[in-house]
Short mmCIF file of C-alpha atoms in Angstrom, two decimals:
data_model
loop_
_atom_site.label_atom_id
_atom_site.label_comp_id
_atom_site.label_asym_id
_atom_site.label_seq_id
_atom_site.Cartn_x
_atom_site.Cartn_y
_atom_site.Cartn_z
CA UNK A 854 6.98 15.64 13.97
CA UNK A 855 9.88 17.19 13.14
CA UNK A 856 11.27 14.70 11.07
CA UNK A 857 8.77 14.35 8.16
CA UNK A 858 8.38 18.41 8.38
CA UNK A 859 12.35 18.73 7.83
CA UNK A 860 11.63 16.39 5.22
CA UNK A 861 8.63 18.20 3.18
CA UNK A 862 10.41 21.01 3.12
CA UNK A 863 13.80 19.57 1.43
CA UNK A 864 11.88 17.16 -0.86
CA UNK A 865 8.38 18.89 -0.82
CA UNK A 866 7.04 20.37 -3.75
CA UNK A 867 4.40 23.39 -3.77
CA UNK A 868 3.01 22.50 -7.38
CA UNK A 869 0.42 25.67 -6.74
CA UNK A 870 -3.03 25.60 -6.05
CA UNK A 871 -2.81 24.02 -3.04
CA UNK A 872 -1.19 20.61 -4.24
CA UNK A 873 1.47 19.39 -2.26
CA UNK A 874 3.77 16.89 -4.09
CA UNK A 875 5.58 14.57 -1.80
CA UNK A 876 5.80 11.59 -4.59
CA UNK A 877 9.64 10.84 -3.43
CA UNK A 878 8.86 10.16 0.12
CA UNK A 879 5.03 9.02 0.49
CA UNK A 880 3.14 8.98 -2.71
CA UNK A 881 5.07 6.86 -5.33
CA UNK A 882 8.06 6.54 -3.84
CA UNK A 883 8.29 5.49 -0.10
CA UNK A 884 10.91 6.34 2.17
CA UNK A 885 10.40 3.02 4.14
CA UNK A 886 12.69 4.45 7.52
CA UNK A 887 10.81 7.15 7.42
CA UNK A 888 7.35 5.81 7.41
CA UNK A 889 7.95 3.47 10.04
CA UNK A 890 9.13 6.51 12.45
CA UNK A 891 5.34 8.20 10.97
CA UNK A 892 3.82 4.79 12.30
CA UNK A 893 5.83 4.66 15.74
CA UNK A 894 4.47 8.14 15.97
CA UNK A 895 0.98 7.30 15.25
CA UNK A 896 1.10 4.44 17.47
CA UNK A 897 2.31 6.24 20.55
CA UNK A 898 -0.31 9.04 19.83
CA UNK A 899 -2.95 7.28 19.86
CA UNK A 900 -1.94 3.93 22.47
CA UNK A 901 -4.49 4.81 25.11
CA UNK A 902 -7.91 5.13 22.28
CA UNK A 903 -8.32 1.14 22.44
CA UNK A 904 -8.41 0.87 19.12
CA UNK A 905 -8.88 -2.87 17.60
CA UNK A 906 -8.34 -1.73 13.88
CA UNK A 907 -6.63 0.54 11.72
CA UNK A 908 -8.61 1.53 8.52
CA UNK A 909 -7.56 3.16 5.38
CA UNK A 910 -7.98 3.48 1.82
CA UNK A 911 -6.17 2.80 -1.24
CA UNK A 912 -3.97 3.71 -2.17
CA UNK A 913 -1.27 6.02 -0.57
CA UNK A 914 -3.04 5.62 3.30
CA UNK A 915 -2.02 1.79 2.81
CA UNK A 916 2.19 2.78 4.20
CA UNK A 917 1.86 5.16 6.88
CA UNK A 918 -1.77 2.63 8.06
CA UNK A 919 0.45 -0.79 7.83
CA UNK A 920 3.26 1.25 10.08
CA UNK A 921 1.01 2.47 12.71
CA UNK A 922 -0.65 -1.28 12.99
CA UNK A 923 2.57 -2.60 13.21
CA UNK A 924 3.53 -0.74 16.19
CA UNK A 925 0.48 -1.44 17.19
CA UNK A 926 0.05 -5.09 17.01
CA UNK A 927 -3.46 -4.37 14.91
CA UNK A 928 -5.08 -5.47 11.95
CA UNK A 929 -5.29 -3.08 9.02
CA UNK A 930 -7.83 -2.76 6.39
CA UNK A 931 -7.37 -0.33 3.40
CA UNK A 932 -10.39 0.13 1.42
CA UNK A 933 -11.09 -0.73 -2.00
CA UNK A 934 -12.01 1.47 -4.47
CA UNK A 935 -13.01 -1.39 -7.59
CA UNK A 936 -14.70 -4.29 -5.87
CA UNK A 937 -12.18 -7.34 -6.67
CA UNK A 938 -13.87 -10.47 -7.43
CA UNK A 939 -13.02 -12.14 -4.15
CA UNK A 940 -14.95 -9.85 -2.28
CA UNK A 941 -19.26 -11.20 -1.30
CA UNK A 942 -21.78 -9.67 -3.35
CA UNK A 943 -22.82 -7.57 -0.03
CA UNK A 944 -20.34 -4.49 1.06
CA UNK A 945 -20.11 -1.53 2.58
CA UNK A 946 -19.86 1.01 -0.12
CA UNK A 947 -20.05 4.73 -0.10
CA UNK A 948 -19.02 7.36 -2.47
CA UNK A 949 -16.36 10.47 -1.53
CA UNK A 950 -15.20 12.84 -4.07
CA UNK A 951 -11.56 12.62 -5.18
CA UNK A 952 -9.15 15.50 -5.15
CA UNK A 953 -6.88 14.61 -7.42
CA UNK A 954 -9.47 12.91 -10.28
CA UNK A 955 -11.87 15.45 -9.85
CA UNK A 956 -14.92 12.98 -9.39
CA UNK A 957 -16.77 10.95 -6.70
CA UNK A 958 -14.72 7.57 -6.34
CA UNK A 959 -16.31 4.33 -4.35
CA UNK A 960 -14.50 3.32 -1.18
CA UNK A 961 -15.45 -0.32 -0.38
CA UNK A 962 -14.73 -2.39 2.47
CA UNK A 963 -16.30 -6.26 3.07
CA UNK A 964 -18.29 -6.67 6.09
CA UNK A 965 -15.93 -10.05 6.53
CA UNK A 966 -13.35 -7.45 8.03
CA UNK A 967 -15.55 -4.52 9.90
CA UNK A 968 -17.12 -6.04 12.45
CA UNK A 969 -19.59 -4.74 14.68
CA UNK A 970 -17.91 -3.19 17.73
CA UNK A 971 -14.81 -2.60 16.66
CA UNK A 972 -12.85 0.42 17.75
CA UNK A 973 -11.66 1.95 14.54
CA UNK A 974 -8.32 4.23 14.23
CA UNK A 975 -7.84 5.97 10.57
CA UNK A 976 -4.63 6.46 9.13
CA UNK A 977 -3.94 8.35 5.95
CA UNK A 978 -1.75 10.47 4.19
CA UNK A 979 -3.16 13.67 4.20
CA UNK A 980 -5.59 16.00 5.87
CA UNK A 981 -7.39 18.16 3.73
CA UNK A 982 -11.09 18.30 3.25
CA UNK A 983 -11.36 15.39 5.50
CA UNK A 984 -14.20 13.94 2.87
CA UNK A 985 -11.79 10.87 2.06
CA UNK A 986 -12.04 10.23 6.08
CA UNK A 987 -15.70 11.15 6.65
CA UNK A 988 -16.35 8.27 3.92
CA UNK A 989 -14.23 5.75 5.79
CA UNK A 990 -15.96 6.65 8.85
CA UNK A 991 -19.32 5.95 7.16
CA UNK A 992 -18.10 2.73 6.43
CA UNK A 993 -17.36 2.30 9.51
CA UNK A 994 -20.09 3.33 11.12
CA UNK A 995 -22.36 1.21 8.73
CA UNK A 996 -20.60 -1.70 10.18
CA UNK A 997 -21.88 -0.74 13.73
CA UNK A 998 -18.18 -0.32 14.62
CA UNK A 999 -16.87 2.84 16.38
CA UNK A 1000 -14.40 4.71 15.24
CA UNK A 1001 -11.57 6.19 18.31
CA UNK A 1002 -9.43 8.66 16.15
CA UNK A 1003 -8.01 10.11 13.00
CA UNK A 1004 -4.52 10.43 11.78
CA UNK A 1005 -3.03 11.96 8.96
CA UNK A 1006 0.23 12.16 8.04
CA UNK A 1007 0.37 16.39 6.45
CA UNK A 1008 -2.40 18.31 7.46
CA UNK A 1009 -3.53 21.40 4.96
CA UNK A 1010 -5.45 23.34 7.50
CA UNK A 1011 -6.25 25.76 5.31
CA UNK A 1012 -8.92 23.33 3.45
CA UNK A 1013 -11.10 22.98 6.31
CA UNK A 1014 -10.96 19.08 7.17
CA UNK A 1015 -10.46 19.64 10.90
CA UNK A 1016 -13.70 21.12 11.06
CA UNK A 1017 -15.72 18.71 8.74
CA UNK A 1018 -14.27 16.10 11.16
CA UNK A 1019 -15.64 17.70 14.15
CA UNK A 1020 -18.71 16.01 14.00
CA UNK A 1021 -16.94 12.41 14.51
CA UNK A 1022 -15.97 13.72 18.09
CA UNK A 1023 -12.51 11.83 18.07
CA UNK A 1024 -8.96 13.23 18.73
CA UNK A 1025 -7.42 14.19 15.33
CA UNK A 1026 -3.30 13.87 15.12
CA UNK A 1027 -1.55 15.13 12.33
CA UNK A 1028 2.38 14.37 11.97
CA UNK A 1029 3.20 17.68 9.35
CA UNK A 1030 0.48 20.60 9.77
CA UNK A 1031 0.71 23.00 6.50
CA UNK A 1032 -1.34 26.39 7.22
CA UNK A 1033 -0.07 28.06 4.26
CA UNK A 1034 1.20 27.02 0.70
CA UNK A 1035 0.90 30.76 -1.13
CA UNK A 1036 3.82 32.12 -3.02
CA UNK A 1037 5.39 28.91 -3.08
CA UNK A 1038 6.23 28.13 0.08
CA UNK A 1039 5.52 25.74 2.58
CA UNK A 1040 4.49 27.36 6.25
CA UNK A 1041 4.09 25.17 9.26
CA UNK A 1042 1.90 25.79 12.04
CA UNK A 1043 2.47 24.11 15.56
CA UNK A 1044 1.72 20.58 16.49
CA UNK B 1329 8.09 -19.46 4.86
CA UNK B 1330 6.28 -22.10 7.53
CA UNK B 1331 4.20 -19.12 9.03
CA UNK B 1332 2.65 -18.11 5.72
CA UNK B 1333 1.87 -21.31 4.25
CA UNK B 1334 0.13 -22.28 8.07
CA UNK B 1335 -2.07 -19.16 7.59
CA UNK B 1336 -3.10 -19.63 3.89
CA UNK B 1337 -3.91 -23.04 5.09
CA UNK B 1338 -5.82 -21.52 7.75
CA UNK B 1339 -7.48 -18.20 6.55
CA UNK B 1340 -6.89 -18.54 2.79
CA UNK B 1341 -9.81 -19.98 0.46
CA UNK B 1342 -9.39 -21.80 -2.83
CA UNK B 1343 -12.58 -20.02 -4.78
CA UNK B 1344 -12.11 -22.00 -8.09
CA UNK B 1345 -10.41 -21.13 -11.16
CA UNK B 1346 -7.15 -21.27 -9.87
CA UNK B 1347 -8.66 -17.45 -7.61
CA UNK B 1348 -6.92 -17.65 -4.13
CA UNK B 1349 -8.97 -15.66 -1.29
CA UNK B 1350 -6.10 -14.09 1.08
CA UNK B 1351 -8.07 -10.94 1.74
CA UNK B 1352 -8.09 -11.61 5.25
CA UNK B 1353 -4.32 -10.94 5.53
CA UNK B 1354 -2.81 -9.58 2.46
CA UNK B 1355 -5.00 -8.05 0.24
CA UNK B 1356 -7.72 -6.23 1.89
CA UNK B 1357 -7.53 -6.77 5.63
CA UNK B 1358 -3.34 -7.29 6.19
CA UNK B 1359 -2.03 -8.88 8.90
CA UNK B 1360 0.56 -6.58 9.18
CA UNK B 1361 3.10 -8.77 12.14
CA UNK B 1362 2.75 -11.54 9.39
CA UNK B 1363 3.56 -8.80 6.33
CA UNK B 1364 6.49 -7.63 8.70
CA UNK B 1365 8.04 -11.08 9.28
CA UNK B 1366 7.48 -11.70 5.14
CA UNK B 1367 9.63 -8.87 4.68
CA UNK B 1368 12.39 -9.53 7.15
CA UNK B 1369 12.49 -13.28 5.24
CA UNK B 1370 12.65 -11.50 1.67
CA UNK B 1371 15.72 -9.23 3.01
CA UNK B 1372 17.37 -12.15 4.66
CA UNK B 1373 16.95 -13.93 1.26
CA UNK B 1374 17.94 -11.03 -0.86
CA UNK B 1375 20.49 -9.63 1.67
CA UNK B 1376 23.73 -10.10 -0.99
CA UNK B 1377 22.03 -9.16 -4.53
CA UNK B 1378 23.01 -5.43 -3.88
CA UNK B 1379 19.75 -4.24 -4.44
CA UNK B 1380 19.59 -0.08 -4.21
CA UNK B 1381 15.84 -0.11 -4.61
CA UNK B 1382 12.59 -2.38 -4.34
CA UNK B 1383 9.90 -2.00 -7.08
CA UNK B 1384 6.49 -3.03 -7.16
CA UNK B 1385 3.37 -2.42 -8.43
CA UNK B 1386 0.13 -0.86 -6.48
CA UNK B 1387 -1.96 -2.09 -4.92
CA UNK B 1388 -1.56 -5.25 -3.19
CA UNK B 1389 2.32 -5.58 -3.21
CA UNK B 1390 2.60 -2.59 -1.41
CA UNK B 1391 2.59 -3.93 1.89
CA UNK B 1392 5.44 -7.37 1.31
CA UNK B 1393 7.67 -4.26 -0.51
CA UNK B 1394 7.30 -1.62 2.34
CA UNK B 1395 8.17 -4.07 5.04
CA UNK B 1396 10.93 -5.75 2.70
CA UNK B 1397 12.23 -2.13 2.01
CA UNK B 1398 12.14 -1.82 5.84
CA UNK B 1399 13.97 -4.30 6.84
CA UNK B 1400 16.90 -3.74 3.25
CA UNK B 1401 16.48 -0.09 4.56
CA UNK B 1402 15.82 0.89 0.99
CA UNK B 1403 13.59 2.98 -0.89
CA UNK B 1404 10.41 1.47 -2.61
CA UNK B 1405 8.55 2.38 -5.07
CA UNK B 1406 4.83 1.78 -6.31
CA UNK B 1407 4.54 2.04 -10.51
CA UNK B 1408 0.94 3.28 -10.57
CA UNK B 1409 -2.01 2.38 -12.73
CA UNK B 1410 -3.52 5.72 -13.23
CA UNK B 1411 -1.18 8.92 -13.77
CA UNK B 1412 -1.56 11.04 -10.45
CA UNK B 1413 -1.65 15.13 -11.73
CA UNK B 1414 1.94 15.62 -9.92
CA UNK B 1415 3.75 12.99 -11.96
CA UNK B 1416 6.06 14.55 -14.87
CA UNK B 1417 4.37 13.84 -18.48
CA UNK B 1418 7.26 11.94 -19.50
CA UNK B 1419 6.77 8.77 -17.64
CA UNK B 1420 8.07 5.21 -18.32
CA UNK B 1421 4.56 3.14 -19.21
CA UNK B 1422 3.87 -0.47 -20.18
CA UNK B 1423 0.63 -2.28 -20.53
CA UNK B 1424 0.68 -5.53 -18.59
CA UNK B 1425 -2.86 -7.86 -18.40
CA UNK B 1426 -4.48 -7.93 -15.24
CA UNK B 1427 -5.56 -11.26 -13.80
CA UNK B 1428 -8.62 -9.99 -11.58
CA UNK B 1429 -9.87 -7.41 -14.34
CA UNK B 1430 -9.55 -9.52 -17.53
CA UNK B 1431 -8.27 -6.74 -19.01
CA UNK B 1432 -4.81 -4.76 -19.69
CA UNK B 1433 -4.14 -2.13 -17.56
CA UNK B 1434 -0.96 0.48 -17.51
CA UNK B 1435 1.98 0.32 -15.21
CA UNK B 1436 3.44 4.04 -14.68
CA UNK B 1437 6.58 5.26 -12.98
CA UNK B 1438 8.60 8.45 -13.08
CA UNK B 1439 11.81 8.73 -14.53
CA UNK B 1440 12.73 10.64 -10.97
CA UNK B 1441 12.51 7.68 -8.91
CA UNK B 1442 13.96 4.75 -11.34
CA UNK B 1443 16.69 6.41 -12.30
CA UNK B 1444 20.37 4.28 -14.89
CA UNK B 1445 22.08 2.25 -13.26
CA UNK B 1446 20.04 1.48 -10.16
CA UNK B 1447 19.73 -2.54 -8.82
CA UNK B 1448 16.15 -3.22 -8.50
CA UNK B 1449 14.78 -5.82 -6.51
CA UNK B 1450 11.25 -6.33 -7.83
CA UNK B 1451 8.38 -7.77 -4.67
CA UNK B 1452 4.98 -8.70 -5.12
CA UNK B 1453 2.19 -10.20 -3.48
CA UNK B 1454 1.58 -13.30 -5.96
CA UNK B 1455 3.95 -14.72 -8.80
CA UNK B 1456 0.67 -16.38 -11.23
CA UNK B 1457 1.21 -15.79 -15.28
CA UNK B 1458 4.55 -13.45 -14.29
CA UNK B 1459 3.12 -10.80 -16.39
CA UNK B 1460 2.98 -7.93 -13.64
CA UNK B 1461 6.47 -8.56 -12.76
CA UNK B 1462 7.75 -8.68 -16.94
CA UNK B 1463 5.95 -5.86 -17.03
CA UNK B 1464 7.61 -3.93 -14.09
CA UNK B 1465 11.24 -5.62 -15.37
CA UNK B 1466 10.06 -3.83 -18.61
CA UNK B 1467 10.08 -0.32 -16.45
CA UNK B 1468 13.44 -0.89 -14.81
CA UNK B 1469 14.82 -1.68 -18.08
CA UNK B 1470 13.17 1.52 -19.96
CA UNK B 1471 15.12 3.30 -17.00
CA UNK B 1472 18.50 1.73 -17.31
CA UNK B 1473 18.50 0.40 -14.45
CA UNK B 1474 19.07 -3.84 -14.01
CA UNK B 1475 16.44 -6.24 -12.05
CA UNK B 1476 18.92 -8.25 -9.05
CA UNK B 1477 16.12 -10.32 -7.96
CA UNK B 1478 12.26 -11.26 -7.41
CA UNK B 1479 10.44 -12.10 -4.48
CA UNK B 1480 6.49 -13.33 -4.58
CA UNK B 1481 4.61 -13.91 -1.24
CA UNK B 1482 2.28 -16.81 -3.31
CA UNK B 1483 3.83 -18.57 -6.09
CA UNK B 1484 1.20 -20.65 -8.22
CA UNK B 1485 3.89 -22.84 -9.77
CA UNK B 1486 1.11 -24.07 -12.01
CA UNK B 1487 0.37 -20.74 -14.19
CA UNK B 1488 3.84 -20.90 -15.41
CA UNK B 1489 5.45 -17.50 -13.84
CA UNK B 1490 8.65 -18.92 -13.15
CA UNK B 1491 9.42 -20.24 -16.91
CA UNK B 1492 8.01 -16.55 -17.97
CA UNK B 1493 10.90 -14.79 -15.60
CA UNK B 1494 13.76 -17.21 -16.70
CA UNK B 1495 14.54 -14.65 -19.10
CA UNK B 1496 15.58 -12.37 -16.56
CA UNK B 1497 18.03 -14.58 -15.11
CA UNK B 1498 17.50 -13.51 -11.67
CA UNK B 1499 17.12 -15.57 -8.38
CA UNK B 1500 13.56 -15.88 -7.97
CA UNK B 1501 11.99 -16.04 -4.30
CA UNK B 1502 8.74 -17.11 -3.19
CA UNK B 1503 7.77 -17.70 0.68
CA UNK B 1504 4.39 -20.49 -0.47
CA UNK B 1505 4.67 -22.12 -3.15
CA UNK B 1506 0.83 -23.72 -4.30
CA UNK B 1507 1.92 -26.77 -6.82
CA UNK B 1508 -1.96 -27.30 -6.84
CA UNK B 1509 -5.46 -26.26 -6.30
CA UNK B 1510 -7.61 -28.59 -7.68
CA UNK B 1511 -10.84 -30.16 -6.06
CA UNK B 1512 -10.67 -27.42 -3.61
CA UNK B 1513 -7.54 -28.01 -2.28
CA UNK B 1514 -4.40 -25.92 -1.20
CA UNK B 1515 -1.06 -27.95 -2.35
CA UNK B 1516 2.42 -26.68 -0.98
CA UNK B 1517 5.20 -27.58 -3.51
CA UNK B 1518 8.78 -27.69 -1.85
CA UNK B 1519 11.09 -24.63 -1.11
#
């Protein structure tokens, strides 16, 4: 999508070792106009997978997810990574190693909200190792619920999530797909 | 806002303790037609304070701010409670005490996205003790920059938020305001 690769490159930042800062547009600041074109995008993508839910997690999936259900028309669930204390005693839990805190973080979702036979479409911000995303789809899988694709705002290719998502047999869209960030740049591949 | 108070009446659950359960449309599953039309009210109500920004704090007011910023066609931003590695290390930090985890936690933005002389329009999801939202006015300040407003989805009139803001001297907004939830009630107060 042109318009969020236009973007990554004039507001980007290649912090080095493969960390992609995009904290003015997605991450701590949101541009909201922008976003909402990510979740027309999404939605459009992915109108013919039947989906009945988007999921996410906390906490930079929850903007592009609530765009693509609004276009959608779908409920969206982002979740949790601390249990709050209006959430039953019984959850899906599962553990998946954070990039950026460099340890194994909970991802938590009540069973009030993944129901059994739901079609589930998962939005989030980026695409790297994909282990963020394989957790959500155990989640969702532990809820008997199926999920019907896999979005992701910027893809890093070159971190191998495309193929640990494989296994899930579900189309994968990503808006921004980055197959190179050495010597400070940024390098786009197609799609 | 008619819509809101008709679902909390519907979907929301008074756990005790003055704890509202609204997971099933803001806070863990969203409801994101119902977040949408939230935010269109917030930047009807808010369409003449001049706002150039919208603040709030993750996790749950990130979805009333991003479709309030949508509709205001401004940028948001999140203040974050844990340092992410591509934030500067001068940040603007306060401590504010968090309702759901007994204890204080920190509120962190960058000095690149809250930037002297900027008219911030602060949205969150509830208005309780007011103490998130001092502590984000305590931010904007830090930066310069001057609070034009404050928008809750929930007010609990009864945990004295609104006296706590006065100090501002801001218009404050919320779309349901609970006056009471005693015996396991849900009271709507005027406005």
């Amino acid at each position: 999508m042109d318009e969020l690769k236009q973007r990554i490159l004039q507001d980007g930042r290649n912090l080095g070792g493969g960390i992609l800062k995009v904290d003015s547009f997605v991450n701590h600041q949101v541009d909201p106009l922008l976003m909402d074109a990510c979740g027309r995008e999404f939605a459009r993508r992915f109108a013919s997978v039947g989906a009945t839910k988007v999921l996410t997690a906390e906490i930079s999936g929850i903007a592009p997810a609530l765009t693509t259900a609004i276009h959608l028309g779908l409920p969206v669930v982002y979740a949790r990574k601390h249990k709050p204390i209006t959430m039953p005693d019984q959850v899906y839990l599962t553990l998946a190693p954070s990039h950026t805190k460099g340890r194994m973080v909970e991802l938590i979702v009540s069973p009030e909200y993944l129901a059994n036979g739901e079609r589930v479409l998962i939005i989030d911000d980026f695409l790297a190792s994909g282990q963020t995303i394989l957790g959500l789809a155990r989640l969702a899988e532990a809820s008997g619920s199926r999920i019907v694709g896999i979005g992701a705002l910027i893809e890093k290719t070159f971190e191998g999530g495309r193929d640990a998502l494989k296994v899930l047999n579900v189309p994968i869209e990503s808006l921004a797909r980055i197959t190179s960030m050495d010597e400070e740049q940024i390098v786009f591949g197609e799609g």
